[in-house]
XYZ file of N, CA and C in Angstrom:
504
model
N -32.630 80.438 -19.118
C -33.639 79.701 -18.788
C -33.391 78.585 -19.793
N -34.154 77.592 -18.504
C -33.875 75.862 -19.237
C -34.585 75.759 -20.656
N -34.205 74.429 -21.273
C -34.544 74.170 -22.077
C -36.224 73.578 -21.577
N -36.819 73.270 -20.966
C -38.097 72.769 -20.553
C -38.745 74.497 -20.570
N -38.193 75.402 -19.646
C -38.783 76.992 -19.362
C -38.896 77.109 -21.157
N -37.747 77.214 -21.948
C -38.243 77.807 -22.996
C -40.023 76.975 -23.779
N -39.625 76.033 -23.558
C -40.643 74.906 -24.277
C -42.000 75.588 -23.652
N -41.949 75.787 -22.605
C -43.010 76.568 -21.700
C -43.919 77.507 -21.826
N -43.139 78.628 -22.377
C -42.884 79.795 -22.884
C -43.012 79.658 -24.174
N -42.634 78.974 -25.166
C -43.129 78.939 -26.168
C -44.601 78.604 -26.313
N -44.856 77.626 -26.015
C -46.338 76.941 -25.627
C -46.996 78.138 -24.985
N -46.998 78.603 -24.621
C -48.068 80.338 -23.885
C -48.139 81.083 -24.715
N -47.364 81.370 -25.636
C -46.905 82.125 -26.258
C -47.625 81.701 -27.712
N -47.827 80.414 -28.366
C -48.440 79.790 -29.174
C -50.205 80.219 -28.697
N -50.231 79.602 -27.408
C -51.566 79.954 -26.903
C -51.717 81.053 -27.026
N -51.434 82.047 -26.649
C -51.878 83.426 -26.690
C -51.692 84.032 -28.049
N -51.103 83.405 -28.599
C -51.259 83.894 -30.622
C -52.687 83.600 -30.740
N -52.728 82.253 -30.766
C -54.353 81.700 -31.675
C -55.328 82.103 -30.570
N -55.377 82.423 -29.592
C -56.405 82.762 -28.133
C -56.452 84.493 -29.124
N -55.104 85.416 -29.588
C -55.954 86.647 -29.994
C -56.140 86.108 -31.083
N -56.039 85.379 -32.156
C -56.439 85.099 -33.234
C -58.378 84.764 -33.245
N -58.536 84.409 -32.371
C -59.754 84.035 -32.287
C -60.781 82.939 -31.532
N -59.640 82.088 -31.297
C -59.960 80.930 -30.534
C -59.896 80.730 -29.132
N -60.837 80.289 -28.162
C -61.283 80.349 -26.713
C -59.927 79.094 -26.048
N -59.947 79.250 -24.782
C -58.400 78.627 -24.157
C -58.544 77.643 -24.220
N -59.661 76.518 -24.234
C -59.155 75.033 -24.697
C -58.842 74.928 -26.150
N -59.751 75.378 -26.523
C -59.575 74.898 -28.129
C -58.287 75.742 -29.106
N -57.762 76.900 -28.430
C -56.076 77.300 -28.484
C -55.405 76.399 -27.725
N -55.464 75.666 -26.682
C -54.377 74.871 -26.181
C -54.468 73.621 -27.481
N -55.548 73.063 -27.642
C -55.740 72.053 -28.418
C -55.295 71.862 -29.618
N -55.406 73.282 -30.259
C -54.100 73.992 -31.934
C -52.978 73.637 -31.303
N -52.468 74.433 -30.313
C -51.197 74.503 -29.910
C -50.458 73.379 -29.817
N -51.062 71.560 -29.212
C -50.760 70.949 -29.397
C -50.934 70.049 -30.388
N -51.560 70.361 -31.222
C -51.523 69.531 -32.903
C -50.502 70.688 -33.708
N -49.951 71.647 -33.604
C -49.215 72.430 -34.193
C -47.859 71.652 -33.738
N -47.607 71.537 -32.394
C -46.325 70.510 -32.050
C -46.470 69.230 -32.429
N -47.492 68.750 -32.412
C -47.323 67.311 -32.765
C -46.972 67.431 -33.993
N -47.772 68.265 -35.598
C -47.559 67.866 -36.575
C -45.939 68.956 -36.511
N -45.508 69.628 -35.828
C -43.913 69.920 -36.526
C -43.145 68.853 -36.022
N -43.296 67.883 -35.158
C -42.394 67.169 -34.498
C -42.349 66.019 -35.751
N -43.615 65.835 -35.874
C -43.897 64.504 -37.049
C -43.293 65.251 -38.200
N -42.898 66.060 -38.690
C -42.452 66.783 -39.828
C -40.935 66.642 -39.553
N -40.717 66.160 -38.385
C -38.563 66.215 -38.464
C -38.515 67.452 -37.982
N -38.646 68.256 -38.000
C -38.388 69.920 -37.285
C -37.702 69.548 -36.046
N -36.768 70.787 -35.725
C -36.182 70.469 -34.415
C -36.396 71.724 -33.331
N -37.124 71.795 -32.667
C -37.178 73.043 -31.606
C -35.892 73.899 -31.250
N -34.972 73.459 -31.922
C -33.199 74.205 -31.344
C -33.275 75.214 -32.766
N -34.235 74.723 -33.962
C -33.390 75.571 -34.711
C -33.704 76.972 -35.310
N -32.847 78.210 -35.624
C -33.848 79.113 -35.658
C -34.825 79.427 -36.106
N -35.534 78.950 -37.129
C -37.106 79.338 -37.736
C -37.856 78.169 -37.250
N -37.642 77.615 -35.649
C -38.699 76.632 -35.576
C -40.031 77.533 -34.708
N -40.191 78.658 -34.468
C -40.961 79.267 -33.618
C -41.595 79.707 -34.870
N -41.015 80.568 -35.843
C -42.337 80.780 -36.621
C -42.555 79.525 -37.705
N -42.334 79.013 -37.765
C -42.662 77.450 -38.277
C -43.556 76.992 -37.612
N -43.881 76.755 -36.230
C -44.716 76.592 -35.284
C -45.715 77.514 -35.203
N -45.665 78.350 -35.660
C -46.825 79.743 -35.421
C -47.383 79.520 -37.004
N -46.897 79.204 -37.550
C -47.624 79.064 -38.806
C -48.262 77.831 -39.128
N -47.756 76.874 -38.475
C -48.814 75.963 -38.650
C -50.038 75.404 -37.750
N -49.513 76.334 -36.417
C -50.909 76.632 -35.618
C -51.590 77.492 -36.674
N -51.173 78.290 -37.300
C -52.205 79.472 -38.047
C -53.332 78.527 -38.767
N -52.476 77.427 -39.242
C -53.223 77.030 -40.658
C -53.761 75.838 -40.404
N -53.711 75.324 -39.192
C -54.505 74.269 -38.366
C -55.705 74.891 -38.172
N -55.774 76.148 -37.738
C -56.595 77.144 -37.169
C -57.630 77.254 -38.578
N -57.568 77.573 -39.451
C -57.677 78.124 -40.307
C -58.749 76.896 -41.146
N -58.151 75.810 -41.102
C -58.355 74.462 -41.215
C -59.620 74.311 -40.587
N -59.294 74.233 -39.428
C -60.679 74.321 -38.710
C -62.106 75.138 -38.661
N -61.599 76.654 -39.255
C -62.850 77.066 -39.575
C -63.355 76.747 -40.635
N -62.504 76.676 -41.734
C -62.903 76.149 -43.037
C -63.945 74.736 -42.842
N -63.136 73.797 -41.969
C -64.121 72.788 -41.718
C -65.541 73.058 -40.879
N -65.496 73.843 -39.726
C -66.824 74.497 -39.320
C -67.446 74.728 -40.320
N -67.491 75.842 -41.220
C -68.209 76.432 -41.938
C -68.633 75.226 -42.958
N -67.679 74.069 -43.297
C -68.563 73.567 -44.398
C -69.468 72.601 -43.671
N -69.233 72.474 -42.406
C -70.320 71.744 -42.240
C -71.670 72.400 -41.687
N -71.365 73.714 -41.301
C -72.919 74.519 -41.167
C -73.162 74.931 -42.697
N -72.785 74.486 -43.340
C -73.587 74.816 -44.762
C -74.022 73.477 -45.285
N -73.441 72.490 -44.785
C -73.846 71.294 -45.034
C -75.395 71.097 -44.519
N -75.067 71.518 -43.390
C -76.732 71.152 -42.202
C -77.606 72.409 -42.613
N -77.475 73.406 -43.564
C -78.104 74.128 -43.692
C -79.043 73.688 -44.825
N -80.369 74.768 -44.930
C -80.842 74.261 -46.702
C -80.697 75.179 -47.794
N -80.718 74.244 -48.595
C -79.838 74.956 -49.824
C -80.817 75.989 -50.217
N -80.198 76.807 -50.623
C -80.210 78.222 -51.399
C -79.825 78.426 -52.107
N -80.669 78.960 -52.678
C -80.278 79.684 -54.606
C -79.416 80.432 -54.489
N -79.457 81.550 -53.421
C -78.491 82.406 -53.588
C -76.980 82.068 -52.918
N -76.918 80.907 -52.297
C -75.636 80.573 -51.445
C -75.145 78.927 -52.338
N -74.989 79.114 -53.665
C -74.313 78.117 -54.643
C -72.908 77.970 -54.557
N -72.508 78.951 -54.021
C -71.003 78.963 -53.854
C -70.306 78.670 -52.587
N -71.246 77.663 -51.925
C -70.943 77.198 -50.430
C -71.427 75.944 -50.394
N -71.144 75.281 -49.484
C -72.384 73.960 -49.232
C -71.586 72.693 -49.687
N -72.149 71.451 -49.769
C -71.591 70.228 -50.413
C -71.956 70.194 -51.744
N -72.410 71.190 -52.385
C -73.375 71.140 -53.871
C -72.324 72.748 -54.522
N -71.495 72.740 -53.802
C -70.978 74.451 -54.216
C -70.307 74.145 -55.810
N -70.504 74.974 -56.358
C -70.122 75.100 -57.879
C -68.603 75.482 -58.030
N -68.180 76.007 -56.737
C -66.432 76.485 -56.979
C -65.986 76.067 -55.342
N -65.218 74.932 -55.258
C -64.598 74.716 -53.887
C -63.950 75.825 -53.020
N -63.623 76.128 -51.973
C -62.505 76.858 -51.561
C -61.300 76.099 -51.213
N -62.029 74.415 -50.970
C -60.128 74.045 -50.657
C -59.175 74.378 -51.630
N -58.324 74.238 -51.037
C -57.013 74.165 -52.065
C -56.939 73.050 -52.965
N -56.150 72.966 -54.446
C -56.021 71.977 -54.966
C -55.039 71.247 -54.410
N -54.488 69.922 -55.056
C -52.996 69.724 -54.772
C -51.777 70.533 -55.023
N -51.725 70.918 -56.085
C -50.752 71.639 -56.683
C -50.742 72.867 -55.844
N -51.993 73.472 -55.494
C -52.028 74.590 -55.085
C -51.275 74.386 -53.399
N -51.539 73.109 -52.552
C -50.775 72.899 -51.515
C -49.416 72.677 -51.824
N -48.954 72.158 -52.936
C -47.963 71.611 -53.073
C -46.531 73.297 -52.950
N -47.447 74.135 -53.917
C -46.747 75.347 -53.828
C -47.217 76.159 -52.769
N -48.025 76.369 -51.876
C -47.904 76.551 -50.486
C -47.179 76.102 -49.428
N -46.605 74.722 -49.639
C -45.967 74.352 -48.811
C -44.282 74.660 -49.350
N -44.278 74.703 -50.613
C -42.792 75.671 -51.374
C -42.689 76.605 -50.885
N -43.674 77.641 -50.822
C -43.469 79.237 -50.314
C -43.248 78.740 -49.104
N -43.596 78.354 -48.274
C -43.227 77.804 -46.414
C -41.912 77.864 -46.414
N -41.023 76.598 -47.159
C -40.304 76.673 -47.049
C -39.155 77.582 -47.541
N -39.454 78.170 -48.929
C -38.246 79.244 -49.137
C -38.920 80.001 -48.112
N -39.630 80.844 -47.577
C -40.015 81.747 -46.586
C -39.359 81.351 -45.621
N -39.227 80.016 -44.974
C -38.551 79.918 -43.456
C -36.816 79.876 -43.849
N -36.521 79.772 -45.437
C -35.010 79.836 -45.728
C -34.629 80.976 -45.786
N -35.546 81.985 -46.353
C -35.210 83.401 -46.017
C -34.661 84.172 -44.800
N -36.080 83.725 -43.875
C -36.211 84.072 -42.423
C -34.694 83.478 -41.931
N -34.509 82.293 -42.306
C -33.202 82.024 -41.403
C -31.739 82.612 -42.082
N -31.729 83.013 -43.003
C -31.135 83.870 -44.267
C -30.436 85.047 -43.418
N -31.592 85.865 -42.715
C -31.277 87.028 -42.448
C -30.346 87.570 -41.022
N -29.815 88.303 -41.236
C -28.776 88.611 -40.077
C -29.371 88.417 -38.592
N -28.870 87.925 -37.777
C -29.218 88.024 -36.834
C -30.151 89.205 -36.057
N -30.220 90.517 -35.727
C -30.812 91.552 -35.342
C -31.966 91.305 -36.483
N -32.035 91.137 -37.594
C -33.096 91.582 -38.429
C -34.292 90.501 -38.525
N -33.335 89.128 -38.203
C -34.379 88.070 -38.044
C -34.943 88.201 -36.566
N -34.364 88.895 -35.987
C -35.141 88.935 -34.475
C -36.039 90.047 -34.250
N -35.891 91.089 -34.698
C -36.840 92.567 -35.117
C -37.784 91.544 -35.715
N -37.552 91.011 -36.920
C -38.462 90.858 -37.743
C -39.877 89.526 -36.915
N -39.118 88.841 -36.669
C -39.870 87.459 -35.610
C -40.118 88.237 -34.557
N -39.891 89.172 -33.800
C -41.084 89.966 -32.718
C -41.895 90.708 -33.357
N -41.865 91.562 -34.578
C -42.999 92.181 -34.900
C -43.740 91.096 -35.666
N -43.505 90.374 -36.193
C -45.021 89.248 -36.948
C -45.139 88.175 -36.306
N -44.702 87.679 -35.484
C -45.249 86.156 -34.522
C -45.621 86.393 -33.321
N -45.000 87.809 -32.858
C -45.260 88.199 -31.063
C -46.343 89.084 -31.190
N -45.939 90.062 -32.570
C -47.063 91.199 -32.691
C -46.836 92.102 -31.902
N -45.251 92.688 -31.624
C -44.913 93.426 -30.591
C -44.241 94.914 -31.353
N -44.628 95.667 -31.195
C -44.759 97.333 -31.477
C -43.413 97.508 -32.065
N -42.612 98.443 -33.026
C -41.648 98.283 -33.333
C -40.952 99.314 -32.111
N -41.228 99.867 -31.062
C -40.974 100.528 -29.566
C -40.395 99.532 -28.899
N -41.600 98.216 -28.596
C -41.150 97.225 -27.720
C -39.712 96.118 -28.246
N -40.003 96.285 -29.331
C -38.399 95.418 -30.243
C -37.196 96.360 -30.007
N -37.528 97.362 -30.380
C -36.582 98.097 -29.896
C -35.622 98.633 -28.287
N -36.611 98.403 -27.387
C -36.634 97.958 -25.671
C -35.866 97.030 -25.905
N -36.658 95.522 -26.414
C -36.192 94.463 -26.372
C -34.749 94.240 -26.730
N -34.501 94.527 -27.817
C -32.747 94.279 -28.302
C -31.822 95.222 -28.173
N -32.411 95.821 -27.635
C -31.633 97.169 -26.834
C -30.928 97.984 -27.935
N -31.839 98.563 -28.873
C -31.844 99.410 -30.096
C -32.578 100.473 -30.358
N -32.277 101.647 -31.231
C -33.549 102.451 -31.291
C -34.328 102.259 -32.009
N -35.659 102.725 -32.387
C -36.833 102.412 -33.099
C -36.543 102.444 -34.730
N -35.850 103.760 -34.845
C -34.798 103.873 -36.468
C -34.461 102.791 -36.708
N -33.550 101.917 -35.726
C -32.712 101.292 -36.099
C -33.646 99.419 -36.246
N -34.800 99.471 -35.877
C -35.981 98.312 -36.047
C -36.737 98.496 -37.525
N -36.774 100.041 -37.540
C -37.589 100.581 -38.931
C -36.475 99.806 -40.208
N -35.464 99.724 -39.310
C -34.240 99.946 -40.902
C -33.965 98.229 -40.765
N -34.145 97.618 -39.625
C -33.817 96.046 -39.780
C -35.142 95.036 -40.719
N -36.497 96.070 -40.091
C -37.647 95.466 -40.543
C -37.882 95.528 -42.396
N -37.427 97.002 -42.842
C -37.593 97.043 -43.862
C -36.289 96.235 -44.776
N -35.034 95.649 -44.608
C -34.355 95.021 -44.884
C -34.887 93.581 -44.850
N -35.696 93.187 -43.718
C -35.989 91.866 -43.593
C -37.098 91.614 -44.807
N -37.677 92.776 -45.101
C -39.076 92.916 -45.809
C -38.212 92.818 -47.052
N -37.052 93.643 -47.840
C -36.703 93.701 -48.831
C -35.871 92.168 -49.154
N -35.346 91.621 -48.380
C -34.939 90.238 -48.297
C -35.832 89.056 -48.457
N -36.766 89.176 -47.842
C -38.317 88.718 -48.184
C -39.002 88.336 -49.600
N -39.090 89.564 -50.173
C -39.468 89.849 -51.233
C -38.366 89.812 -52.615
N -37.415 89.933 -52.511
C -36.295 88.920 -53.123
C -36.148 87.340 -53.373
N -36.707 87.137 -52.196
C -36.780 85.495 -52.104
C -37.476 85.331 -53.139
N -39.049 85.976 -52.697
C -40.168 85.058 -53.570
C -39.911 85.593 -54.879
N -39.063 86.292 -55.638
C -39.033 86.501 -56.870
C -39.334 87.882 -57.106
N -39.541 88.434 -56.311
C -40.404 89.974 -56.770
C -39.477 90.783 -56.504
């Protein structure tokens, strides 16, 4: 498949992922486009082995940001309610992550991408197909030409190495 075909497939997969997570067609398209823009601005390369999962994480974070923004806007417009002191513009506690939490999150994302990149190729493929394309173990086995049992072993190994990379 051509590079343009690969890019179109990646875009379609990303839009489908966002739609499954709760956004309609046009909004999912907008989020996918924004994810590609942020990915590019951050200096990432689409040819890198971790490009796909990183792009999906960026898109998911953008989606979560939009949901939080919409919730804050709805709370701002609603009348104050004594039973709702943890939401809205006069909240006692903010759900917005602090600067140090955002930095830790970014560091965790980099560490996860490094750990995924370090996985053996078949293990990485199985993990990415399951986590980011939501394929079943049977579907992964068929796509990779291996047994379901082998997919289970690859997933266990991937999770073990990712947990180890987190320091747990």
